[in-house]
Each structure stands twice: as C-alpha cells, then as structure tokens.
Amino acid sequence: MNTPREHFSSKLGFILAAAGSAVGIGNIVGFPVSAAKNGGGAFLLMYAIFVVAICLPVMIAEMAIGRKTEKNPVGAYGALSGNDSKWKLAGLLGVITPFMVGVFYTVLTIWIFIYLVAAMVGNLDYLASANGFNEIINSPGYLFGAMAAVAFLVGAILKLGVQDGIERAAKIMMPALFVMLIALVIFVLTLDNAMAGLEFYLIPDISKINSSVVNGAMAQAFFSLSLGMGILITYGSYISKKADIAGSAKLVAITDTSVAFIAGLMVLPAIFSFNPEIDPNELSSSSVSMIFLFLPKIFLALQTTLGYFLASAIASVFFLLVFFAAITSLVSIMEVPVAYFIDEKKNSRGKALRTVLTTGGILAVLSTLSFGLVDGLTSLTSYGGGSKSLFDVIYDMFYDTILPLNGLILCLFVSYRWKKHNLHKELEQGNPTFSETFLAKYVDLSLGTFVPVILLVIFINTVAKIYFGHSFF
Ligand code: PHE
C-alpha cells in the first residue's frame, strides 16, 4: 500500500521551503555580479519586469500542476495528459534538469564551503591571492573533504523528509540568512564611498539596455526563482489543498527578489568603495569561477580600515550566509529526482536518496576534476569558439539552455493540453475569488501567448550564441 503523501505543515512552511529553494548562490552572488557587469540599474529594471511579467505566471502554473497531481514532474505530466508518453518525456526533462543543475550547483557549494572554512581559520589572504582559487579548486584533499561534508548535510536533511527535513532546515536557515544579510548591508552602507555603488545600482541608465542585459536578466530570473526545473511542481505536490497558490507564489517571488536586491545593496557598494580600482568590466567574463576569484578580494580590502581579524570575521559571515542559501537550494534540487524514484519507481526514501546521491556525487566529482586536475575532462570538447570542460558543458546546457525550454513546454502544456479552466479550478481551491482577479486574467493571457513566444526566442538565441557563437540580437 502507498504511504500517504507528505505535506508541509503550513502555508508558511511551504513558502519558506520554496523561498529556501529560490534563494541561493544565484541571489547572493550571481545577481549582484550580473547587475555589476550589465549596467547596474538597467539590469535591475529588466530583472524586475521579467519577474513580474514572465516568471510569476510560470511559477503559479508549476505550483498548481504539482498540487493538482500530488506528483513529481513525470507523474504530474502523465496524470494530466492521460499518460501520454510525449508529455511524460517533457516531465522526464523536468527531472533530469534539476539533477544536472544539482551537479554544477554541488561544485559551487563545495567551493563556498572551502571558502567558509578558510576564512574562519584566518586564510582570507590566501583566498584572495593570485593562485589561491586555482590551488583550492585543484586540491583533491580540500575538494573531497568539502564534498563529504556537503553530501552528508544534504543527505541528512532529505532523509528526514518534507516536514522534519526540508521545512525545518528552511525555517532555521532562512531567518538566519536574512539577519546576517541585513547586518552586512548596514555595515557596508556606513562605509566611505558606498554611495557611488548605490548610485550605479539604483539609478537605471536606460541606454545600457542591450541584448546581453536582456538575456542575462532573463536567465538570472528563471534560475533564481528555481523555475523550469520541476522544483515547484514537486514542492507544490506537498502543499495542502487549502493553501492559496497565487498568494504563495507572489510571496515567494517577492522574497527571492528582495534577497537578490538586498544582496546587491551589499555587494555593489562594497565593490565601489573598497576597491575603486576594480573596474566592473573586469567582471565581464561569463565564467562563474571569476566570481570566486573576485569575492575574497572585496573582503580583504576591508583590512585597511578594519584590520585582518574583523575582515576575516565579516567574510566568514558572508560565506556562511551563502552556504545556508546554497544548502536549502541543493536540497530542493535533489528532492525532485528523489520524489521521482519514490513515486514512479516505488523506492523507499532511503533507497531513492542513495541512488540520487551516488550518481549525482559521481558526476559532481568528475566535474570538480574538470578544472585542471584531469586533462580529458578539462578539455572535454569544444564548441562556440572555445574549449569546454565537463563543468562548462553541464553548465551551458542546463543553466542557460534548458531552463527557458522547460518553461516554454510548461506554458504550452498548461494552455493547450491541461487547459486553462482546469488551472483556474485548481487555483480557486484556497482562493475562491481568484478567477475574478487581474492576476487570473493576466495568467490566462500570458501563458498561452507572449510568454512562450519570448521563451522560444530566448531559447533559440541562447543555442545560437553558446553552441554556434552567433547572436541574433
Ligand atoms: N534558485 C537558486 C539560486 O538562485 C538555485 C536553484 C536552481 C535552486 C535550481 C533550485 C533549483 O541560487
């Protein structure tokens, strides 16, 4: 007999867990850096428009599909399409995507953990040194030690299940993260010259909006809200039938965007005030690892005013904050394939977890080796005019390319297969007057028309750019 599906204990529990998934390295590190390299205020403006106009309807639809079916993405697409194998394939993509995102996200989380420990034991200067980052990411001892710690933590949270694991971790880590973030912002804003950074960040210069700002803002918004990955379908499947989905989705989007915005208030003024000689253009390399080279330098620059000890303490708080955010995100990423094995393959939670952690772990190990330790993985292939490592291949495909595609498929599915009146029916549970709201009309109109068109255009342009080195706009 099937055990009854687990549920979040309350609406707040769900919102915190979904926000815990959404708030991650993308918000605290990715967003400020993208904003810095894409014209500050101009990027912020585009980002805000995309969140409201495109991401919110997609988010609502994902949550509704999950709650309606109480299933993982494969089960959900299957249940709503009369077990049509084409749509189940789309669901499978919604399970594979988070799994592969999990692989590169694990690599980043491992680096953050190493940074945290290094800053705590007084090695901030080493992190910021010319070779620090390269030595760390190529040192098997550090990497495997950190990986064991991360795998243990994520595995333990997931083993405890939805309420005792995922929800409880979010309830502890999210408020802690928020407090640390606010404290750091207050601190940064009281420093000299912080205002130059604030101005760059908050006053949009419309002339800076170009295709890379638009593409960057869109990819960032999708990733940051954990969309296109089956995560909100899976988490949606654990919400009670009484909860108001549209209201919850709004709160999750607001929380996620606020954290990204506030992280920008910390990082941009810090860049400008501590390191005026660092040109934001130095950040223009698209490589993620650039960010890791750059962060310790910001903190080390604090030592001239505050001394080495305090600078290290502040860096430690920052890395702890990012680490918390990363863990709750990683947990959500891994829960999707775990839910798939539990629902579809009738595995126990323990067995599903072992399968996912072992296969994911092997791929993550191979990816960490692709930064120079193993030649064959470091120069795995080449496309778009450059040599690519295993990490690059996974990142290019599953961060930049597949997310908009999954979003596009979801919009088409809801509008033309599941049908909007069914979506409405689901959204009215917990919010009986939903269909009369402006949001309801907007969701209806946008999901079947311009949202998929925009996602298609972005998908085509991204494929052309990454794989063929050619951008249409
Ligand atoms: N949204 C998270 C972030 O901003 C990352 C994430 C991606 C989480 C995919 C879950 C799924 O870092």
Tab-separated table of C-alpha atoms and ligand atoms in Angstrom:
chain	number	residue	atom	x	y	z
A	1	MET	CA	0.000	0.000	0.000
A	2	ASN	CA	1.130	3.517	-0.724
A	3	THR	CA	2.007	5.669	2.225
A	4	PRO	CA	0.044	8.959	2.140
A	5	ARG	CA	1.894	11.851	0.554
A	6	GLU	CA	3.865	14.026	2.916
A	7	HIS	CA	2.797	17.627	3.298
A	8	PHE	CA	4.292	20.866	4.507
A	9	SER	CA	2.829	21.654	7.906
A	10	SER	CA	1.514	25.089	6.992
A	11	LYS	CA	1.410	27.727	4.310
A	12	LEU	CA	4.338	29.495	5.962
A	13	GLY	CA	6.293	26.253	5.960
A	14	PHE	CA	5.748	25.886	2.233
A	15	ILE	CA	6.618	29.496	1.489
A	16	LEU	CA	9.832	29.263	3.494
A	17	ALA	CA	10.800	26.000	1.818
A	18	ALA	CA	10.055	27.357	-1.667
A	19	ALA	CA	11.881	30.568	-0.826
A	20	GLY	CA	14.715	28.450	0.548
A	21	SER	CA	14.957	26.790	-2.823
A	22	ALA	CA	14.752	30.066	-4.705
A	23	VAL	CA	17.195	31.994	-2.558
A	24	GLY	CA	20.629	30.632	-3.295
A	25	ILE	CA	24.033	31.331	-4.734
A	26	GLY	CA	22.164	32.871	-7.650
A	27	ASN	CA	20.743	35.631	-5.456
A	28	ILE	CA	23.641	36.426	-3.231
A	29	VAL	CA	26.491	36.022	-5.667
A	30	GLY	CA	25.069	35.719	-9.181
A	31	PHE	CA	22.591	38.574	-9.085
A	32	PRO	CA	24.878	41.329	-7.768
A	33	VAL	CA	27.649	40.303	-10.122
A	34	SER	CA	25.317	40.180	-13.140
A	35	ALA	CA	23.987	43.571	-12.124
A	36	ALA	CA	27.522	44.937	-11.838
A	37	LYS	CA	28.572	43.732	-15.242
A	38	ASN	CA	25.315	44.559	-17.007
A	39	GLY	CA	24.957	48.213	-16.206
A	40	GLY	CA	23.607	48.186	-12.632
A	41	GLY	CA	20.229	49.920	-12.578
A	42	ALA	CA	19.408	48.964	-16.164
A	43	PHE	CA	19.762	45.300	-15.270
A	44	LEU	CA	17.729	45.724	-12.110
A	45	LEU	CA	14.887	47.262	-14.059
A	46	MET	CA	14.788	44.490	-16.693
A	47	TYR	CA	15.039	41.862	-13.989
A	48	ALA	CA	12.071	43.268	-12.073
A	49	ILE	CA	9.962	43.405	-15.240
A	50	PHE	CA	10.775	39.782	-16.098
A	51	VAL	CA	9.976	38.523	-12.622
A	52	VAL	CA	6.535	40.074	-12.634
A	53	ALA	CA	5.560	39.706	-16.275
A	54	ILE	CA	7.017	36.312	-17.151
A	55	CYS	CA	8.196	34.374	-14.149
A	56	LEU	CA	5.213	34.830	-11.860
A	57	PRO	CA	2.675	33.199	-14.238
A	58	VAL	CA	5.069	30.303	-14.878
A	59	MET	CA	5.618	29.874	-11.156
A	60	ILE	CA	1.898	29.803	-10.423
A	61	ALA	CA	1.360	27.220	-13.151
A	62	GLU	CA	4.151	24.974	-11.846
A	63	MET	CA	2.812	25.035	-8.301
A	64	ALA	CA	-0.728	24.357	-9.495
A	65	ILE	CA	0.325	21.332	-11.557
A	66	GLY	CA	2.161	19.938	-8.553
A	67	ARG	CA	-0.660	20.393	-6.121
A	68	LYS	CA	-3.323	19.125	-8.505
A	69	THR	CA	-1.490	15.868	-9.166
A	70	GLU	CA	0.463	15.456	-5.940
A	71	LYS	CA	3.279	14.037	-8.025
A	72	ASN	CA	6.812	14.580	-9.281
A	73	PRO	CA	7.151	16.111	-12.798
A	74	VAL	CA	6.960	12.806	-14.723
A	75	GLY	CA	3.931	11.643	-12.753
A	76	ALA	CA	2.346	15.081	-12.999
A	77	TYR	CA	2.675	15.461	-16.759
A	78	GLY	CA	1.496	11.874	-17.128
A	79	ALA	CA	-1.534	12.291	-14.874
A	80	LEU	CA	-2.759	15.442	-16.601
A	81	SER	CA	-2.230	14.191	-20.142
A	82	GLY	CA	-3.860	10.775	-19.847
A	83	ASN	CA	-0.435	9.133	-19.640
A	84	ASP	CA	0.670	10.499	-22.983
A	85	SER	CA	4.276	9.398	-23.411
A	86	LYS	CA	5.302	12.593	-25.225
A	87	TRP	CA	4.316	14.694	-22.257
A	88	LYS	CA	5.875	12.242	-19.848
A	89	LEU	CA	9.101	12.824	-21.711
A	90	ALA	CA	8.705	16.527	-21.001
A	91	GLY	CA	8.265	15.583	-17.356
A	92	LEU	CA	11.426	13.500	-17.513
A	93	LEU	CA	13.299	16.548	-18.748
A	94	GLY	CA	11.905	18.272	-15.658
A	95	VAL	CA	13.563	15.595	-13.504
A	96	ILE	CA	16.865	15.392	-15.364
A	97	THR	CA	17.308	19.167	-15.413
A	98	PRO	CA	17.410	19.705	-11.655
A	99	PHE	CA	19.577	16.622	-11.291
A	100	MET	CA	22.157	18.073	-13.684
A	101	VAL	CA	21.802	21.573	-12.230
A	102	GLY	CA	22.476	19.851	-8.914
A	103	VAL	CA	25.789	18.595	-10.274
A	104	PHE	CA	27.210	22.024	-11.009
A	105	TYR	CA	25.480	23.553	-8.012
A	106	THR	CA	27.237	20.994	-5.820
A	107	VAL	CA	30.575	22.103	-7.225
A	108	LEU	CA	29.808	25.731	-6.333
A	109	THR	CA	28.545	24.761	-2.879
A	110	ILE	CA	31.756	22.828	-2.243
A	111	TRP	CA	33.816	25.888	-3.131
A	112	ILE	CA	31.703	28.054	-0.831
A	113	PHE	CA	32.239	25.586	1.988
A	114	ILE	CA	36.003	25.632	1.453
A	115	TYR	CA	35.921	29.446	1.435
A	116	LEU	CA	33.917	29.456	4.649
A	117	VAL	CA	36.376	27.236	6.451
A	118	ALA	CA	39.388	29.074	5.022
A	119	ALA	CA	38.034	32.482	6.095
A	120	MET	CA	37.197	31.154	9.541
A	121	VAL	CA	40.662	29.805	10.169
A	122	GLY	CA	42.321	33.039	9.073
A	123	ASN	CA	43.274	32.258	5.479
A	124	LEU	CA	41.417	35.083	3.786
A	125	ASP	CA	44.663	36.480	2.377
A	126	TYR	CA	45.394	33.142	0.767
A	127	LEU	CA	41.927	33.032	-0.807
A	128	ALA	CA	42.477	36.469	-2.269
A	129	SER	CA	45.986	35.729	-3.520
A	130	ALA	CA	46.706	35.258	-7.204
A	131	ASN	CA	46.913	31.473	-7.006
A	132	GLY	CA	44.617	30.812	-4.063
A	133	PHE	CA	41.492	29.973	-6.007
A	134	ASN	CA	43.265	27.815	-8.574
A	135	GLU	CA	45.109	25.863	-5.952
A	136	ILE	CA	41.963	25.260	-3.960
A	137	ILE	CA	39.864	24.050	-6.843
A	138	ASN	CA	42.639	21.703	-7.844
A	139	SER	CA	43.392	20.279	-4.460
A	140	PRO	CA	41.765	16.857	-4.064
A	141	GLY	CA	42.089	16.966	-0.278
A	142	TYR	CA	40.018	20.117	0.099
A	143	LEU	CA	37.544	19.135	-2.568
A	144	PHE	CA	36.726	15.685	-1.295
A	145	GLY	CA	36.626	16.752	2.325
A	146	ALA	CA	34.174	19.527	1.485
A	147	MET	CA	32.165	17.258	-0.742
A	148	ALA	CA	31.747	14.692	2.009
A	149	ALA	CA	30.518	17.434	4.364
A	150	VAL	CA	28.030	18.835	1.843
A	151	ALA	CA	26.722	15.397	0.832
A	152	PHE	CA	26.276	14.449	4.467
A	153	LEU	CA	24.307	17.598	5.271
A	154	VAL	CA	22.057	17.462	2.216
A	155	GLY	CA	21.534	13.720	2.625
A	156	ALA	CA	20.608	14.103	6.293
A	157	ILE	CA	18.040	16.832	5.579
A	158	LEU	CA	16.457	14.883	2.738
A	159	LYS	CA	16.376	11.670	4.713
A	160	LEU	CA	14.262	13.378	7.362
A	161	GLY	CA	11.636	14.075	4.711
A	162	VAL	CA	9.417	17.002	3.832
A	163	GLN	CA	8.327	18.354	7.209
A	164	ASP	CA	11.150	17.361	9.517
A	165	GLY	CA	13.924	17.871	6.997
A	166	ILE	CA	13.204	20.344	4.200
A	167	GLU	CA	10.757	22.533	6.086
A	168	ARG	CA	12.707	22.598	9.326
A	169	ALA	CA	16.003	23.394	7.599
A	170	ALA	CA	14.347	26.306	5.798
A	171	LYS	CA	12.726	27.561	8.999
A	172	ILE	CA	16.109	27.782	10.692
A	173	MET	CA	18.338	28.809	7.830
A	174	MET	CA	16.163	31.378	6.077
A	175	PRO	CA	15.641	33.759	9.011
A	176	ALA	CA	19.322	33.367	9.975
A	177	LEU	CA	20.289	34.235	6.432
A	178	PHE	CA	18.082	37.282	6.420
A	179	VAL	CA	19.504	38.627	9.671
A	180	MET	CA	23.102	38.142	8.512
A	181	LEU	CA	22.325	39.774	5.202
A	182	ILE	CA	20.757	42.866	6.739
A	183	ALA	CA	23.623	43.212	9.207
A	184	LEU	CA	26.154	43.084	6.382
A	185	VAL	CA	24.242	45.639	4.309
A	186	ILE	CA	24.068	48.089	7.199
A	187	PHE	CA	27.747	47.638	7.750
A	188	VAL	CA	28.672	48.164	4.094
A	189	LEU	CA	26.470	51.215	3.690
A	190	THR	CA	28.128	53.002	6.584
A	191	LEU	CA	31.495	52.902	4.843
A	192	ASP	CA	33.001	55.726	2.831
A	193	ASN	CA	32.257	55.862	-0.878
A	194	ALA	CA	29.494	53.301	-0.654
A	195	MET	CA	27.212	55.852	-2.268
A	196	ALA	CA	28.934	55.633	-5.661
A	197	GLY	CA	27.993	51.962	-5.796
A	198	LEU	CA	24.448	52.669	-4.673
A	199	GLU	CA	24.006	55.213	-7.397
A	200	PHE	CA	25.295	52.834	-10.067
A	201	TYR	CA	22.945	50.170	-8.778
A	202	LEU	CA	19.779	52.124	-8.220
A	203	ILE	CA	19.657	54.719	-10.956
A	204	PRO	CA	18.993	52.972	-14.258
A	205	ASP	CA	20.777	54.222	-17.323
A	206	ILE	CA	18.310	53.091	-19.974
A	207	SER	CA	20.881	53.468	-22.725
A	208	LYS	CA	22.732	50.497	-21.255
A	209	ILE	CA	19.930	48.066	-22.041
A	210	ASN	CA	21.102	45.765	-24.827
A	211	SER	CA	20.659	42.132	-25.765
A	212	SER	CA	23.130	40.871	-23.229
A	213	VAL	CA	21.354	42.774	-20.443
A	214	VAL	CA	18.022	41.322	-21.559
A	215	ASN	CA	19.317	37.762	-21.908
A	216	GLY	CA	21.270	37.962	-18.691
A	217	ALA	CA	18.300	39.284	-16.731
A	218	MET	CA	16.000	36.603	-18.091
A	219	ALA	CA	18.336	33.671	-17.431
A	220	GLN	CA	19.064	35.014	-13.973
A	221	ALA	CA	15.383	35.489	-13.133
A	222	PHE	CA	14.462	31.961	-14.232
A	223	PHE	CA	17.322	30.370	-12.371
A	224	SER	CA	16.870	32.480	-9.298
A	225	LEU	CA	13.200	31.631	-8.931
A	226	SER	CA	14.027	27.920	-9.441
A	227	LEU	CA	11.725	27.786	-12.466
A	228	GLY	CA	11.817	25.333	-15.335
A	229	MET	CA	13.223	22.632	-13.123
A	230	GLY	CA	10.244	20.772	-11.809
A	231	ILE	CA	11.082	22.028	-8.347
A	232	LEU	CA	7.917	23.975	-7.825
A	233	ILE	CA	5.910	21.090	-9.273
A	234	THR	CA	7.476	18.806	-6.672
A	235	TYR	CA	7.185	21.265	-3.772
A	236	GLY	CA	3.680	22.163	-4.981
A	237	SER	CA	2.779	18.496	-4.602
A	238	TYR	CA	3.358	18.841	-0.863
A	239	ILE	CA	1.065	21.854	-0.331
A	240	SER	CA	-2.279	21.458	1.353
A	241	LYS	CA	-5.409	21.814	-0.744
A	242	LYS	CA	-6.419	24.726	1.436
A	243	ALA	CA	-3.441	26.920	0.618
A	244	ASP	CA	-3.738	29.877	-1.722
A	245	ILE	CA	-1.278	29.153	-4.532
A	246	ALA	CA	-1.298	32.527	-6.254
A	247	GLY	CA	-0.746	34.311	-2.943
A	248	SER	CA	2.066	31.944	-2.000
A	249	ALA	CA	3.735	32.350	-5.385
A	250	LYS	CA	3.674	36.117	-5.004
A	251	LEU	CA	5.306	35.869	-1.604
A	252	VAL	CA	7.999	33.524	-2.863
A	253	ALA	CA	8.758	35.829	-5.801
A	254	ILE	CA	8.861	38.865	-3.507
A	255	THR	CA	11.150	37.145	-1.004
A	256	ASP	CA	13.511	35.908	-3.678
A	257	THR	CA	13.687	39.251	-5.438
A	258	SER	CA	14.131	41.136	-2.172
A	259	VAL	CA	17.041	38.946	-1.146
A	260	ALA	CA	18.690	39.429	-4.552
A	261	PHE	CA	18.058	43.156	-4.349
A	262	ILE	CA	19.425	43.428	-0.823
A	263	ALA	CA	22.468	41.324	-1.738
A	264	GLY	CA	23.075	43.907	-4.467
A	265	LEU	CA	22.919	46.631	-1.824
A	266	MET	CA	25.756	44.858	-0.101
A	267	VAL	CA	27.984	43.752	-2.958
A	268	LEU	CA	27.857	46.722	-5.348
A	269	PRO	CA	28.674	49.427	-2.819
A	270	ALA	CA	31.365	47.109	-1.474
A	271	ILE	CA	32.931	46.778	-4.905
A	272	PHE	CA	32.903	50.511	-5.424
A	273	SER	CA	34.023	51.628	-2.025
A	274	PHE	CA	36.715	49.154	-1.117
A	275	ASN	CA	38.158	48.584	-4.500
A	276	PRO	CA	37.658	51.636	-6.642
A	277	GLU	CA	40.433	50.354	-8.857
A	278	ILE	CA	38.384	47.273	-9.720
A	279	ASP	CA	36.525	48.041	-12.869
A	280	PRO	CA	33.111	46.318	-13.121
A	281	ASN	CA	34.154	45.408	-16.647
A	282	GLU	CA	36.683	43.123	-15.096
A	283	LEU	CA	33.665	41.035	-14.239
A	284	SER	CA	32.583	40.724	-17.825
A	285	SER	CA	33.986	37.266	-18.244
A	286	SER	CA	30.998	34.989	-18.268
A	287	SER	CA	32.844	32.288	-16.392
A	288	VAL	CA	31.340	31.563	-12.986
A	289	SER	CA	34.732	30.985	-11.480
A	290	MET	CA	35.547	34.690	-11.987
A	291	ILE	CA	33.155	35.457	-9.187
A	292	PHE	CA	35.057	33.230	-6.844
A	293	LEU	CA	38.315	34.921	-7.695
A	294	PHE	CA	36.831	38.268	-7.031
A	295	LEU	CA	34.869	37.859	-3.805
A	296	PRO	CA	37.741	37.348	-1.346
A	297	LYS	CA	39.396	40.457	-2.746
A	298	ILE	CA	36.435	42.575	-1.698
A	299	PHE	CA	36.692	41.272	1.840
A	300	LEU	CA	40.442	41.503	2.049
A	301	ALA	CA	40.215	45.157	1.062
A	302	LEU	CA	38.385	45.693	4.348
A	303	GLN	CA	41.539	45.048	6.310
A	304	THR	CA	42.954	48.502	5.678
A	305	THR	CA	40.124	50.064	7.675
A	306	LEU	CA	39.119	47.261	9.987
A	307	GLY	CA	42.130	45.052	10.387
A	308	TYR	CA	42.603	41.481	9.253
A	309	PHE	CA	40.687	39.815	12.029
A	310	LEU	CA	37.441	41.744	11.500
A	311	ALA	CA	37.757	41.468	7.742
A	312	SER	CA	38.011	37.691	8.120
A	313	ALA	CA	35.071	37.633	10.517
A	314	ILE	CA	32.896	39.533	8.047
A	315	ALA	CA	33.983	37.290	5.192
A	316	SER	CA	33.112	34.253	7.314
A	317	VAL	CA	29.610	35.570	7.996
A	318	PHE	CA	29.142	36.217	4.302
A	319	PHE	CA	30.259	32.730	3.262
A	320	LEU	CA	28.132	31.166	5.975
A	321	LEU	CA	25.146	33.034	4.615
A	322	VAL	CA	25.824	31.870	1.067
A	323	PHE	CA	26.400	28.363	2.358
A	324	PHE	CA	22.991	28.274	4.096
A	325	ALA	CA	21.331	29.595	0.973
A	326	ALA	CA	23.136	27.007	-1.144
A	327	ILE	CA	22.183	24.087	1.101
A	328	THR	CA	18.437	24.833	1.062
A	329	SER	CA	18.641	25.177	-2.726
A	330	LEU	CA	20.587	21.980	-3.175
A	331	VAL	CA	18.079	20.155	-1.022
A	332	SER	CA	15.246	21.289	-3.307
A	333	ILE	CA	17.164	20.333	-6.419
A	334	MET	CA	17.825	16.824	-5.171
A	335	GLU	CA	14.280	16.361	-3.880
A	336	VAL	CA	12.944	16.287	-7.465
A	337	PRO	CA	14.736	13.112	-8.590
A	338	VAL	CA	14.199	11.648	-5.111
A	339	ALA	CA	10.432	12.232	-5.437
A	340	TYR	CA	10.594	10.695	-8.910
A	341	PHE	CA	12.135	7.479	-7.619
A	342	ILE	CA	9.709	7.327	-4.701
A	343	ASP	CA	6.568	7.939	-6.818
A	344	GLU	CA	7.394	6.272	-10.090
A	345	LYS	CA	9.785	3.512	-9.121
A	346	LYS	CA	8.186	2.847	-5.744
A	347	ASN	CA	11.529	3.161	-3.939
A	348	SER	CA	11.741	3.942	-0.255
A	349	ARG	CA	13.016	7.453	0.551
A	350	GLY	CA	16.292	5.958	1.738
A	351	LYS	CA	16.849	3.967	-1.431
A	352	ALA	CA	15.874	6.869	-3.699
A	353	LEU	CA	18.270	9.097	-1.830
A	354	ARG	CA	21.125	6.640	-2.166
A	355	THR	CA	20.611	6.350	-5.919
A	356	VAL	CA	20.462	10.123	-6.409
A	357	LEU	CA	23.350	10.979	-4.121
A	358	THR	CA	25.602	8.298	-5.564
A	359	THR	CA	25.032	9.092	-9.232
A	360	GLY	CA	24.975	12.839	-8.594
A	361	GLY	CA	28.081	12.501	-6.445
A	362	ILE	CA	30.000	10.685	-9.184
A	363	LEU	CA	29.116	13.362	-11.737
A	364	ALA	CA	29.985	16.114	-9.277
A	365	VAL	CA	33.368	14.503	-8.620
A	366	LEU	CA	34.029	14.315	-12.363
A	367	SER	CA	33.033	17.980	-12.697
A	368	THR	CA	35.307	19.109	-9.909
A	369	LEU	CA	38.131	17.255	-11.649
A	370	SER	CA	37.454	19.220	-14.831
A	371	PHE	CA	39.112	22.406	-13.604
A	372	GLY	CA	42.592	21.172	-14.426
A	373	LEU	CA	43.102	18.007	-12.413
A	374	VAL	CA	42.213	15.648	-15.264
A	375	ASP	CA	43.067	16.764	-18.781
A	376	GLY	CA	40.453	14.711	-20.594
A	377	LEU	CA	37.685	16.307	-18.507
A	378	THR	CA	39.184	19.783	-18.549
A	379	SER	CA	39.324	19.964	-22.329
A	380	LEU	CA	36.403	17.675	-22.941
A	381	THR	CA	35.172	19.208	-26.148
A	382	SER	CA	34.910	22.493	-27.960
A	383	TYR	CA	32.059	24.496	-29.420
A	384	GLY	CA	31.017	28.105	-29.856
A	385	GLY	CA	34.630	29.035	-30.460
A	386	GLY	CA	36.254	27.693	-27.311
A	387	SER	CA	37.429	24.624	-25.468
A	388	LYS	CA	34.985	23.370	-22.854
A	389	SER	CA	35.363	21.340	-19.690
A	390	LEU	CA	32.817	18.870	-18.373
A	391	PHE	CA	31.647	21.557	-15.938
A	392	ASP	CA	31.182	24.041	-18.808
A	393	VAL	CA	29.210	21.519	-20.846
A	394	ILE	CA	26.803	20.825	-17.990
A	395	TYR	CA	26.518	24.489	-17.067
A	396	ASP	CA	25.936	25.710	-20.624
A	397	MET	CA	23.310	23.127	-21.296
A	398	PHE	CA	21.424	23.053	-18.025
A	399	TYR	CA	21.714	26.610	-16.806
A	400	ASP	CA	21.481	28.670	-19.933
A	401	THR	CA	19.739	26.491	-22.466
A	402	ILE	CA	17.285	24.057	-20.959
A	403	LEU	CA	15.539	26.278	-18.406
A	404	PRO	CA	13.743	28.504	-20.914
A	405	LEU	CA	12.899	25.385	-22.938
A	406	ASN	CA	11.311	23.706	-19.921
A	407	GLY	CA	9.400	26.908	-19.199
A	408	LEU	CA	8.170	27.009	-22.768
A	409	ILE	CA	6.983	23.383	-22.660
A	410	LEU	CA	5.185	24.057	-19.388
A	411	CYS	CA	3.306	27.054	-20.828
A	412	LEU	CA	2.204	25.041	-23.861
A	413	PHE	CA	1.172	22.138	-21.678
A	414	VAL	CA	-0.955	24.232	-19.358
A	415	SER	CA	-2.567	26.272	-22.092
A	416	TYR	CA	-3.199	23.668	-24.745
A	417	ARG	CA	-3.223	20.280	-23.079
A	418	TRP	CA	-4.275	20.586	-19.457
A	419	LYS	CA	-6.347	23.666	-20.397
A	420	LYS	CA	-6.752	26.886	-18.556
A	421	HIS	CA	-10.144	26.228	-16.996
A	422	ASN	CA	-8.544	23.334	-15.115
A	423	LEU	CA	-5.733	25.581	-13.981
A	424	HIS	CA	-8.336	28.035	-12.724
A	425	LYS	CA	-10.207	25.351	-10.868
A	426	GLU	CA	-7.033	24.365	-9.056
A	427	LEU	CA	-6.131	27.952	-8.238
A	428	GLU	CA	-9.605	28.634	-6.863
A	429	GLN	CA	-9.044	25.996	-4.188
A	430	GLY	CA	-7.810	28.031	-1.283
A	431	ASN	CA	-8.693	31.260	-3.074
A	432	PRO	CA	-12.329	31.073	-4.281
A	433	THR	CA	-12.346	34.509	-5.888
A	434	PHE	CA	-9.094	34.003	-7.789
A	435	SER	CA	-10.728	33.938	-11.234
A	436	GLU	CA	-12.051	37.447	-10.796
A	437	THR	CA	-8.658	38.965	-10.125
A	438	PHE	CA	-6.499	40.861	-12.578
A	439	LEU	CA	-3.746	38.322	-11.975
A	440	ALA	CA	-6.030	35.498	-13.146
A	441	LYS	CA	-6.729	37.278	-16.418
A	442	TYR	CA	-3.074	38.069	-16.857
A	443	VAL	CA	-2.002	34.471	-16.211
A	444	ASP	CA	-4.569	33.275	-18.745
A	445	LEU	CA	-3.491	35.623	-21.442
A	446	SER	CA	0.245	35.465	-20.932
A	447	LEU	CA	0.755	31.692	-20.578
A	448	GLY	CA	-0.834	30.897	-23.916
A	449	THR	CA	0.632	33.784	-25.896
A	450	PHE	CA	3.591	36.026	-25.344
A	451	VAL	CA	5.370	34.187	-22.517
A	452	PRO	CA	6.043	31.066	-24.646
A	453	VAL	CA	6.997	33.252	-27.600
A	454	ILE	CA	9.534	35.195	-25.554
A	455	LEU	CA	10.900	31.973	-24.066
A	456	LEU	CA	11.229	30.464	-27.539
A	457	VAL	CA	13.130	33.495	-28.837
A	458	ILE	CA	15.464	33.398	-25.856
A	459	PHE	CA	15.973	29.654	-26.256
A	460	ILE	CA	16.893	29.969	-29.943
A	461	ASN	CA	19.186	32.885	-29.338
A	462	THR	CA	20.922	31.125	-26.466
A	463	VAL	CA	21.529	27.973	-28.505
A	464	ALA	CA	22.905	30.057	-31.378
A	465	LYS	CA	25.118	32.031	-29.059
A	466	ILE	CA	26.519	29.236	-26.937
A	467	TYR	CA	26.894	26.499	-29.497
A	468	PHE	CA	27.486	28.441	-32.699
A	469	GLY	CA	28.993	31.668	-31.407
A	470	HIS	CA	26.331	33.729	-33.128
A	471	SER	CA	23.810	36.056	-31.513
A	472	PHE	CA	20.706	37.202	-33.402
A	473	PHE	CA	20.129	40.241	-31.270
B	1	PHE	N1	17.408	29.440	-7.279
B	1	PHE	C1	18.649	29.058	-6.697
B	1	PHE	C2	19.621	30.230	-6.707
B	1	PHE	O1	19.250	31.308	-7.004
B	1	PHE	C3	19.313	27.971	-7.418
B	1	PHE	C4	18.493	26.872	-7.754
B	1	PHE	C5	18.494	26.467	-9.005
B	1	PHE	C6	17.730	26.247	-6.827
B	1	PHE	C7	17.742	25.454	-9.362
B	1	PHE	C8	16.959	25.230	-7.180
B	1	PHE	C9	16.970	24.853	-8.466
B	1	PHE	O2	20.773	30.046	-6.441
